Amino acid sequence: MRVLIFGAGEVGTHLAKMLCNANHDVILMDEDEEKLQQIEAHYDLMTIVGSGTSIGNLKEANVRSSDLFIAVPPFQDMSILSSILAKKMGAKKTVSRINNNEYLAPDNKEYFFQLGIDELIYPEELATEEIVASLKQVGTRQLFEFSDGKLVLFALKIRDNAPICNKTLAEVSTMHEKQNYNTVAIMRDGETIIPRGNERFQHNDLAYIITTHDAIPQVLEDAGKVQFEVKNVMILGGSLIGVKVAKLLESDYNVKLIEINKERATKLADILEETLVISGDGRNLELLKDEGIKKMDAFIAVTGNSEVNILACQLAKKLGVKKTVAEVENIDYIDLAENIGIGTLINKKLIAASHIYRLTLRSNVAHVKCLTAVDAEVLEFVAKENSKIIGKPLRKLGLPKDVNIGGIIRGDEAIIANGDTVIQPDDKVVVFALPSGISKIEKMFA
Amino acid sequence: MLNGRFILYVLGLLLIIEGFFMLLSGGVAYIYGEYDLLYHLTSAAISIVLGGTISFLTKGVEKHIGKREGYIIVSSVWVVFSMFGLMPFWLSGAIPSFTDAFFETMSGFTTTGSSILTDIESLPHGLLFWRSIIQWLGGMGIIVLSLAILPILGVGGMQLFVAEVPGPTPDKLHPRITETAKRLWVIYLGFTVAEVVLLLFGGMSIFDAVCHSFTTMATGGYSTKQASIAFYDSAYIQYVIILFMFIAGANFTLSYHAFHGRFKKVIQNEEFRYYLGFVLGISVVIGTVLYFTESNLGIERSFRDALFQVVSIITTTGYATADYLLWVPFLSLLVFVLMFFGGSAGSTGGGIKIVRVVLLLKNSYYELKRLIHPNAVIPVRFNNRAVSQSIITNVLAFVVFYIFIFGAGTIIMSIMGFDMVTSLGAVATSLGNIGPGLGEVGPSENFAAIPDFGKWFLSFLMLLGRLELFTVLLLFAPAFWKE
């Protein structure tokens, strides 16, 4: 597939790398020549110095023959304009990144569709959804639901106190009568492992587990996670994400939001009726203590500064907050933050990138979820009549080493996959894949 | 950490490819039933078996090419190819000296075309064919060919591509480097076939037509005749060769655009305009002077000789239809200056390259303006775009290196006892990958009389020139090897 990306910011760059690794023809366009040179030196793609809002530059990039046009420049107006132009000039599909909630309303989306924008991406919205989901299930690092929550994937930190620590996967599966969860990946010392039966859980492992909705309590128990209910939430930073999260949570939880800028705080207090907006510096320990950080069940740091978010979460953990969420926009920090035990990490660029990435896959992929801490994706495929994957037990299919089939949704029933599972047509299959495995598994569903 | 195993793996694979081309020239030897068949097959067997063993032993290694691996692979592959490519000449005894065989092969791969052979026609057809095909391979580039046919090099291929393709900033024809390489080779092959057909119309034998097409498109200059193109006293053949030398000396990206009907892009390309301008302008000057100084030539012949020599030298092909050393000194000197121009970026030609010459002249001219207006921002414009300062610096460094190596090389040659003109000519022609030089190594002479050390030295200069200095020089920089 030929993909033209306008904007070599973090989302654009990350997407370009992902698409290159998946063997797509990628053209990256930006006005900053230096940025492009750096990427071009390391990835097999073409770069064009220019703007997506210039018809001449679009022509030069041969937009006519591109299958997908992705507009992720720094400004929304540029993004929308360039997508409209690209579509008129022959791009088959266009995606624009926006930052206005209004546009996402189903009625309004139609306007954009008529203008020629097929898909709108609002990274802050996606990040908010993820934060709220992770609060619903404490004890987990990241949580995704498939098919209205019939299957759930989450990331759990395994500690010494977990009953499954130091046991192999095979031993764990005999702990219960019925195998009702499946470990699809383990992240250990910065490396992603696709585990087999003889893999042993170790202290500090981050385990990615797929399970059915009913079995969640059991998984948490096995992982030694104590259940508690979130009542009090503190949000640090009145950024777009912060406000959105507060807005979503304020009716059911006690929410406090700390914003450093007085004017902004005043404005937020107006928007957020039920949230207690505090104007102050979140790095000030006295302030946090005064606002009762010790009584908080969850602490969400979403200031524009990744370092502040990481440190604030670290502090909150020390003061006894059980659940912390940090927005880490600097991709290089993610590994580090994961290792020092920050809790849930949010990176809106990675989230947006994997959302867009779905569009480059064949139509039988229903969802792609980005896993923040590991360089891997979770995909939901729909098996077809003539897919190679159906009709045989999984152990006999010769699946690639870099993918792992987690579970299947058949009609209303959710099934946890094991070696004997046979996939049938129309099954929705949740697959965990390393970047190198995505195209391989995609072929098996073709 | 340097990924040494992967370097070996790639070299092994490339050696197998070279082996297959040896089989091809073995096929020619078989058709003509000459004695050299056995030696082609032996060389092919050695290359394929050794290459296969090396790549088999190192397979499964992590496929990662960094900047350093890229430069090492590109530099070493040219040396390795010459070391193995000399086998047919050396084993068969056609060139008994190892040094001579290496010189001839390196001169072939780098598309220089300087020869130590004193009687080319005595060589069997298979060896003549091998001599031509190594130029053809070297013309578009060994690495570019491998990128086109070995998908494994796609990872990090850009590193390799940049290190081999001439010009300050290589163009891509397709987002993916392997596809770009494929397109370049298809155009290259297409032009070669077209030239063969046109030469056949001119009455050349099929064997000579193929060999000459190989060496024209590569801007190599090896001929199957001792007298080079002067052997063919046909205006038609000479014009056909002029046309294809000219095409080979232009940027292949432009040919690609022309094939897609985008002629405007070709005409508007600034480098192409200068290239065309230099060729026509200097040919007219030389042709006019020739017409008045060489009374027996006539007007058509004067201008044809001028055009042929100018295109041959500026594209760094090195064919000859006349001995420019016999012209009046003004003209010989003009030809000598042309040796430094070289073809366009992205062509198969060598030399400094038109784009660099033009950029430098422009920059120097603007420097005058900058002196008058110290605060003015005056960028160098090329193709209607401001050229970034880093490219100008790079070009400056290149030309400084080029002139320095040229000067130092000339002195080294003169230490070996050659007169000034010969030393200047031999170094300029080797560094520029042209072929004929001046004085004792002029168009009607050859390089046989150079001592062994001189031949190794000139071979090294050819490699430097073909890989545009930096790729090879980097390996000698301490910074390159520091962790």
Coordinates of N, CA, C and O in Angstrom, one line a residue, chain A residues 38-180:
Chain A
Q38 N 17.0 12.9 9.2 CA 17.2 11.9 10.2 C 16.5 10.6 10.0 O 17.0 9.5 10.2
I39 N 15.2 10.8 9.6 CA 14.4 9.6 9.5 C 14.8 8.8 8.2 O 14.9 7.6 8.2
E40 N 15.1 9.5 7.2 CA 15.5 8.9 5.9 C 16.7 8.1 6.0 O 16.9 7.0 5.4
A41 N 17.6 8.5 6.9 CA 18.9 7.8 7.1 C 18.6 6.4 7.7 O 19.4 5.5 7.5
H42 N 17.5 6.2 8.4 CA 17.3 5.0 9.1 C 16.2 4.1 8.6 O 16.1 3.0 8.9
Y43 N 15.4 4.7 7.8 CA 14.2 3.9 7.3 C 14.1 4.0 5.8 O 14.5 4.9 5.2
D44 N 13.6 2.9 5.2 CA 13.4 2.8 3.8 C 12.2 3.5 3.3 O 11.2 2.9 3.1
L45 N 12.2 4.8 3.3 CA 11.1 5.6 2.8 C 11.5 6.8 2.0 O 12.7 7.1 2.0
M46 N 10.6 7.4 1.4 CA 11.0 8.6 0.6 C 10.5 9.8 1.4 O 9.5 9.8 2.0
T47 N 11.3 10.9 1.3 CA 10.8 12.1 2.0 C 10.8 13.2 1.0 O 11.5 13.3 0.0
I48 N 9.8 14.1 1.3 CA 9.6 15.3 0.4 C 9.5 16.5 1.3 O 8.8 16.5 2.3
V49 N 10.4 17.5 1.0 CA 10.3 18.7 1.7 C 9.2 19.6 1.2 O 9.2 19.9 0.0
G50 N 8.2 19.8 1.9 CA 7.1 20.6 1.4 C 5.9 20.5 2.4 O 5.9 19.9 3.4
S51 N 4.8 21.2 1.9 CA 3.6 21.2 2.8 C 2.5 20.5 2.1 O 2.3 20.6 0.9
G52 N 1.7 19.8 2.9 CA 0.5 19.1 2.4 C -0.6 20.1 2.0 O -1.6 19.7 1.4
T53 N -0.4 21.3 2.3 CA -1.4 22.3 1.9 C -1.1 23.0 0.6 O -1.8 23.8 0.1
S54 N 0.1 22.6 0.0 CA 0.5 23.1 -1.3 C 0.2 22.1 -2.4 O 0.6 20.9 -2.3
I55 N -0.6 22.6 -3.4 CA -1.0 21.6 -4.4 C 0.3 21.2 -5.2 O 0.4 20.0 -5.6
G56 N 1.2 22.1 -5.4 CA 2.4 21.7 -6.1 C 3.2 20.6 -5.4 O 3.6 19.6 -6.0
N57 N 3.3 20.7 -4.1 CA 4.0 19.7 -3.3 C 3.3 18.4 -3.3 O 3.9 17.3 -3.4
L58 N 2.0 18.5 -3.2 CA 1.2 17.2 -3.2 C 1.4 16.5 -4.6 O 1.5 15.3 -4.6
K59 N 1.4 17.3 -5.6 CA 1.6 16.7 -7.0 C 3.0 16.0 -7.0 O 3.1 14.9 -7.5
E60 N 4.0 16.7 -6.5 CA 5.3 16.2 -6.5 C 5.4 14.8 -5.7 O 6.1 13.9 -6.1
A61 N 4.5 14.7 -4.7 CA 4.5 13.5 -3.9 C 3.6 12.5 -4.5 O 3.4 11.4 -4.0
N62 N 3.1 12.8 -5.7 CA 2.3 11.8 -6.5 C 1.1 11.4 -5.7 O 0.8 10.2 -5.6
V63 N 0.4 12.3 -5.1 CA -0.7 12.0 -4.2 C -1.8 11.2 -5.0 O -2.6 10.4 -4.4
R64 N -1.9 11.4 -6.3 CA -2.8 10.7 -7.1 C -2.8 9.2 -6.9 O -3.8 8.5 -7.0
S65 N -1.6 8.7 -6.7 CA -1.5 7.2 -6.7 C -1.4 6.7 -5.3 O -1.1 5.5 -5.0
S66 N -1.7 7.6 -4.3 CA -1.6 7.0 -2.9 C -2.9 6.4 -2.4 O -4.0 6.9 -2.8
D67 N -2.7 5.3 -1.7 CA -3.9 4.6 -1.2 C -4.4 5.2 0.1 O -5.6 5.1 0.4
L68 N -3.5 5.9 0.8 CA -3.9 6.4 2.1 C -3.1 7.7 2.3 O -1.9 7.8 2.1
F69 N -3.9 8.8 2.7 CA -3.2 10.0 3.0 C -3.5 10.3 4.5 O -4.6 10.4 4.9
I70 N -2.4 10.5 5.2 CA -2.5 10.7 6.6 C -2.0 12.2 6.9 O -0.9 12.5 6.7
A71 N -2.9 13.0 7.5 CA -2.5 14.4 7.8 C -2.3 14.5 9.3 O -3.3 14.5 10.0
V72 N -1.1 14.6 9.7 CA -0.8 14.8 11.1 C 0.2 16.0 11.3 O 1.2 15.9 12.1
P73 N -0.1 17.1 10.7 CA 0.8 18.3 10.9 C 0.4 18.9 12.3 O -0.6 18.5 12.9
P74 N 1.2 19.9 12.7 CA 0.9 20.5 14.0 C -0.4 21.2 14.2 O -0.9 21.3 15.3
F75 N -1.0 21.7 13.1 CA -2.2 22.4 13.3 C -3.4 21.7 12.6 O -3.3 21.2 11.5
Q76 N -4.6 21.9 13.3 CA -5.8 21.2 12.8 C -6.2 21.8 11.4 O -6.6 21.0 10.5
D77 N -6.1 23.1 11.2 CA -6.5 23.6 9.9 C -5.7 23.1 8.8 O -6.3 22.7 7.7
M78 N -4.4 23.0 9.0 CA -3.6 22.4 7.9 C -4.0 21.0 7.7 O -4.0 20.5 6.5
S79 N -4.3 20.3 8.7 CA -4.6 18.9 8.6 C -5.9 18.7 7.8 O -5.9 17.8 6.9
I80 N -6.9 19.5 8.1 CA -8.2 19.4 7.4 C -8.0 19.8 5.9 O -8.4 19.1 5.0
L81 N -7.4 20.9 5.7 CA -7.2 21.4 4.4 C -6.4 20.4 3.5 O -6.8 20.1 2.4
S82 N -5.3 19.9 4.1 CA -4.5 19.0 3.2 C -5.3 17.7 2.9 O -5.1 17.2 1.8
S83 N -6.1 17.2 3.8 CA -6.9 16.0 3.5 C -7.9 16.3 2.4 O -8.1 15.5 1.5
I84 N -8.5 17.5 2.4 CA -9.5 17.8 1.4 C -8.8 17.9 0.0 O -9.2 17.3 -0.9
L85 N -7.6 18.5 0.0 CA -6.9 18.7 -1.3 C -6.5 17.3 -1.8 O -6.6 16.9 -2.9
A86 N -5.9 16.5 -0.8 CA -5.4 15.2 -1.2 C -6.5 14.3 -1.8 O -6.3 13.7 -2.8
K87 N -7.7 14.4 -1.2 CA -8.8 13.6 -1.7 C -9.2 14.0 -3.1 O -9.4 13.2 -4.0
K88 N -9.3 15.4 -3.3 CA -9.7 15.9 -4.6 C -8.7 15.5 -5.6 O -9.0 15.4 -6.8
M89 N -7.4 15.4 -5.2 CA -6.4 15.1 -6.2 C -6.2 13.6 -6.4 O -5.3 13.2 -7.1
G90 N -7.0 12.8 -5.7 CA -7.0 11.4 -6.1 C -6.6 10.4 -5.0 O -6.5 9.2 -5.3
A91 N -6.3 10.9 -3.8 CA -5.9 9.9 -2.7 C -7.2 9.1 -2.4 O -8.3 9.6 -2.4
K92 N -7.0 7.8 -2.2 CA -8.1 6.9 -2.1 C -8.8 7.1 -0.7 O -10.0 7.0 -0.6
K93 N -8.0 7.3 0.3 CA -8.5 7.4 1.6 C -7.8 8.5 2.4 O -6.6 8.6 2.2
T94 N -8.5 9.3 3.2 CA -7.7 10.3 3.9 C -8.1 10.3 5.4 O -9.2 9.9 5.8
V95 N -7.1 10.6 6.2 CA -7.2 10.7 7.6 C -6.7 12.0 8.1 O -5.6 12.4 7.7
S96 N -7.4 12.7 9.0 CA -6.9 13.9 9.5 C -6.9 13.9 11.0 O -7.8 13.4 11.7
R97 N -5.8 14.4 11.6 CA -5.8 14.6 13.1 C -6.5 15.9 13.4 O -6.2 16.9 12.8
I98 N -7.4 15.9 14.4 CA -8.0 17.1 14.8 C -7.9 17.3 16.3 O -7.5 16.4 17.0
N99 N -8.3 18.5 16.8 CA -8.3 18.7 18.2 C -9.6 19.4 18.6 O -9.5 20.3 19.4
N100 N -10.7 19.1 18.0 CA -11.9 19.7 18.4 C -13.0 18.6 18.5 O -13.3 17.9 17.5
N101 N -13.5 18.5 19.7 CA -14.4 17.5 20.0 C -15.7 17.6 19.1 O -16.3 16.5 18.8
E102 N -16.1 18.8 18.9 CA -17.3 19.0 18.1 C -17.4 18.2 16.8 O -18.4 17.7 16.4
Y103 N -16.2 18.2 16.2 CA -16.2 17.6 14.8 C -16.5 16.1 14.9 O -16.8 15.5 13.9
L104 N -16.3 15.5 16.1 CA -16.4 14.1 16.2 C -17.9 13.6 16.3 O -18.1 12.4 16.1
A105 N -18.7 14.5 16.6 CA -20.1 14.1 16.8 C -20.6 13.5 15.5 O -20.3 14.0 14.4
P106 N -21.4 12.4 15.6 CA -21.8 11.7 14.4 C -22.4 12.5 13.3 O -22.1 12.3 12.1
D107 N -23.2 13.5 13.7 CA -23.8 14.4 12.6 C -22.8 15.2 11.9 O -22.9 15.4 10.7
N108 N -21.8 15.7 12.7 CA -20.8 16.6 12.0 C -19.8 15.8 11.2 O -19.2 16.4 10.3
K109 N -19.6 14.6 11.6 CA -18.6 13.8 10.8 C -19.0 13.7 9.4 O -18.1 13.7 8.5
E110 N -20.3 13.7 9.1 CA -20.8 13.7 7.8 C -20.3 14.8 6.9 O -19.9 14.7 5.7
Y111 N -20.2 16.0 7.5 CA -19.7 17.2 6.8 C -18.3 16.9 6.3 O -18.0 17.2 5.1
F112 N -17.5 16.3 7.2 CA -16.1 16.1 6.8 C -16.0 15.0 5.7 O -15.2 15.1 4.8
F113 N -16.9 14.1 5.8 CA -16.9 13.0 4.8 C -17.2 13.6 3.5 O -16.6 13.2 2.5
Q114 N -18.2 14.5 3.4 CA -18.5 15.1 2.2 C -17.4 16.0 1.6 O -17.2 16.1 0.4
L115 N -16.6 16.5 2.5 CA -15.4 17.3 2.1 C -14.3 16.4 1.6 O -13.4 16.9 0.9
G116 N -14.4 15.2 2.0 CA -13.3 14.3 1.5 C -12.4 13.7 2.6 O -11.4 13.2 2.3
I117 N -12.8 13.9 3.8 CA -12.0 13.3 4.9 C -12.7 12.1 5.4 O -13.8 12.2 6.0
D118 N -12.1 10.9 5.3 CA -12.7 9.7 5.6 C -12.7 9.4 7.1 O -13.6 8.7 7.6
E119 N -11.7 9.9 7.7 CA -11.5 9.4 9.1 C -10.9 10.6 9.9 O -10.0 11.3 9.4
L120 N -11.5 10.8 11.1 CA -10.9 11.9 11.9 C -10.3 11.3 13.2 O -10.9 10.3 13.7
I121 N -9.1 11.7 13.5 CA -8.5 11.2 14.7 C -8.3 12.3 15.7 O -7.8 13.4 15.4
Y122 N -8.7 12.0 16.9 CA -8.5 13.0 18.0 C -7.8 12.3 19.1 O -8.4 11.7 19.9
P123 N -6.5 12.4 19.1 CA -5.6 11.7 20.1 C -6.0 11.9 21.5 O -6.0 10.9 22.3
E124 N -6.4 13.1 21.9 CA -6.7 13.4 23.3 C -7.9 12.6 23.7 O -8.0 12.1 24.8
E125 N -8.9 12.5 22.8 CA -10.1 11.7 23.1 C -9.7 10.2 23.3 O -10.2 9.6 24.3
L126 N -8.9 9.7 22.5 CA -8.5 8.3 22.6 C -7.8 8.1 23.9 O -8.0 7.1 24.6
A127 N -6.9 9.0 24.2 CA -6.1 8.9 25.5 C -7.1 8.9 26.7 O -6.9 8.1 27.6
T128 N -8.0 9.8 26.6 CA -9.0 9.9 27.7 C -9.7 8.6 28.0 O -9.9 8.1 29.1
E129 N -10.2 8.0 26.8 CA -10.9 6.7 26.9 C -10.0 5.7 27.7 O -10.5 4.9 28.5
E130 N -8.7 5.7 27.3 CA -7.8 4.7 27.9 C -7.6 5.0 29.4 O -7.6 4.0 30.2
I131 N -7.5 6.2 29.8 CA -7.3 6.5 31.2 C -8.6 6.1 32.0 O -8.5 5.4 33.0
V132 N -9.7 6.4 31.5 CA -10.9 6.1 32.2 C -11.1 4.5 32.3 O -11.5 4.0 33.4
A133 N -10.7 3.8 31.2 CA -10.9 2.4 31.3 C -9.9 1.8 32.3 O -10.3 0.8 33.0
S134 N -8.7 2.4 32.4 CA -7.8 1.8 33.4 C -8.2 2.0 34.8 O -7.8 1.3 35.7
L135 N -9.0 3.1 35.1 CA -9.5 3.4 36.4 C -10.6 2.4 36.8 O -10.7 2.0 38.0
K136 N -11.3 1.9 35.8 CA -12.4 1.0 36.1 C -11.8 -0.3 36.7 O -12.5 -1.0 37.4
Q137 N -10.6 -0.7 36.2 CA -10.1 -1.9 36.7 C -8.8 -1.7 37.4 O -7.7 -1.6 36.7
V138 N -8.8 -1.5 38.7 CA -7.6 -1.2 39.3 C -6.7 -2.4 39.4 O -7.2 -3.5 39.3
G139 N -5.4 -2.2 39.6 CA -4.5 -3.4 39.6 C -3.9 -3.6 38.3 O -2.9 -4.3 38.1
T140 N -4.5 -3.1 37.2 CA -4.0 -3.3 35.9 C -3.3 -2.1 35.4 O -3.6 -1.0 35.8
R141 N -2.4 -2.3 34.4 CA -1.6 -1.2 33.9 C -2.4 -0.7 32.6 O -2.3 0.5 32.4
Q142 N -2.9 -1.5 31.9 CA -3.6 -1.1 30.6 C -4.7 -2.1 30.4 O -4.5 -3.3 30.7
L143 N -5.8 -1.7 29.9 CA -6.9 -2.6 29.8 C -7.6 -2.3 28.5 O -7.9 -1.2 28.1
F144 N -7.9 -3.3 27.7 CA -8.7 -3.2 26.5 C -9.8 -4.2 26.5 O -9.7 -5.3 26.9
E145 N -10.9 -3.7 26.0 CA -12.1 -4.6 25.9 C -12.3 -4.9 24.4 O -12.2 -4.1 23.6
F146 N -12.7 -6.2 24.1 CA -13.0 -6.5 22.8 C -14.4 -7.0 22.8 O -14.9 -7.7 23.7
S147 N -15.2 -6.6 21.7 CA -16.6 -7.0 21.6 C -17.4 -6.7 22.8 O -17.8 -7.7 23.5
D148 N -17.5 -5.5 23.2 CA -18.2 -5.0 24.4 C -17.8 -5.7 25.6 O -18.6 -6.1 26.5
G149 N -16.5 -6.0 25.8 CA -16.0 -6.5 27.0 C -16.2 -8.0 27.2 O -15.9 -8.5 28.3
K150 N -16.5 -8.7 26.1 CA -16.6 -10.2 26.3 C -15.2 -10.8 26.5 O -15.0 -11.7 27.3
L151 N -14.2 -10.2 25.8 CA -12.8 -10.6 26.0 C -12.1 -9.3 26.5 O -12.4 -8.2 26.1
V152 N -11.2 -9.5 27.5 CA -10.5 -8.4 28.0 C -9.0 -8.7 28.0 O -8.6 -9.8 28.3
L153 N -8.3 -7.7 27.6 CA -6.8 -7.8 27.6 C -6.3 -6.8 28.6 O -6.6 -5.7 28.6
F154 N -5.5 -7.3 29.5 CA -4.8 -6.3 30.4 C -3.4 -6.6 30.7 O -2.9 -7.7 30.6
A155 N -2.7 -5.5 31.1 CA -1.3 -5.7 31.5 C -1.2 -5.7 33.0 O -1.8 -4.8 33.6
L156 N -0.5 -6.6 33.6 CA -0.4 -6.7 35.1 C 1.0 -6.8 35.4 O 1.8 -7.5 34.8
K157 N 1.4 -6.1 36.5 CA 2.7 -6.2 37.0 C 2.7 -7.4 38.0 O 1.9 -7.4 38.9
I158 N 3.6 -8.3 37.8 CA 3.7 -9.5 38.7 C 4.7 -9.2 39.8 O 5.9 -8.8 39.4
R159 N 4.3 -9.3 41.0 CA 5.3 -9.0 42.1 C 5.5 -10.3 42.9 O 4.8 -11.3 42.7
D160 N 6.4 -10.2 43.8 CA 6.7 -11.4 44.7 C 5.5 -12.0 45.3 O 5.4 -13.2 45.5
N161 N 4.5 -11.1 45.7 CA 3.4 -11.6 46.4 C 2.4 -12.3 45.6 O 1.4 -12.8 46.1
A162 N 2.6 -12.4 44.3 CA 1.6 -13.0 43.4 C 1.7 -14.5 43.5 O 2.8 -15.1 43.5
P163 N 0.6 -15.2 43.7 CA 0.6 -16.7 43.7 C 1.3 -17.3 42.5 O 1.9 -18.4 42.6
I164 N 1.1 -16.7 41.4 CA 1.7 -17.3 40.1 C 3.1 -17.0 39.9 O 3.8 -17.5 39.0
C165 N 3.7 -16.1 40.7 CA 5.1 -15.8 40.6 C 6.0 -17.0 40.7 O 5.7 -17.8 41.6
N166 N 7.0 -17.1 39.9 CA 7.9 -18.3 39.9 C 7.3 -19.6 39.5 O 7.8 -20.7 39.7
K167 N 6.1 -19.5 38.9 CA 5.5 -20.7 38.3 C 5.6 -20.7 36.8 O 5.5 -19.6 36.2
T168 N 5.6 -21.8 36.1 CA 5.6 -21.8 34.7 C 4.1 -21.6 34.2 O 3.2 -21.9 35.0
L169 N 4.0 -21.2 33.0 CA 2.7 -21.1 32.4 C 1.9 -22.4 32.5 O 0.7 -22.4 32.7
A170 N 2.6 -23.5 32.2 CA 1.9 -24.8 32.2 C 1.4 -25.1 33.6 O 0.3 -25.6 33.8
E171 N 2.2 -24.8 34.6 CA 1.8 -25.0 36.0 C 0.6 -24.1 36.4 O -0.4 -24.6 37.0
V172 N 0.6 -22.9 35.9 CA -0.5 -22.0 36.2 C -1.8 -22.5 35.6 O -2.8 -22.4 36.2
S173 N -1.7 -23.0 34.4 CA -2.9 -23.5 33.8 C -3.6 -24.7 34.5 O -4.7 -25.0 34.3
T174 N -2.8 -25.4 35.3 CA -3.4 -26.5 36.0 C -3.9 -26.1 37.4 O -4.5 -26.9 38.2
M175 N -3.7 -24.8 37.8 CA -4.2 -24.3 39.1 C -5.7 -24.3 39.2 O -6.3 -24.4 40.2
H176 N -6.4 -24.2 38.0 CA -7.8 -24.1 38.0 C -8.4 -25.2 37.1 O -7.7 -25.7 36.2
E177 N -9.7 -25.6 37.4 CA -10.3 -26.7 36.6 C -10.3 -26.3 35.1 O -9.9 -27.1 34.2
K178 N -10.6 -25.1 34.8 CA -10.8 -24.7 33.5 C -9.8 -23.6 33.2 O -9.6 -22.7 34.0
Q179 N -9.1 -23.6 32.0 CA -8.2 -22.6 31.7 C -9.0 -21.3 31.3 O -9.7 -21.3 30.3
N180 N -9.0 -20.3 32.1 CA -9.8 -19.2 31.8 C -9.1 -17.9 31.6 O -9.6 -16.9 31.5

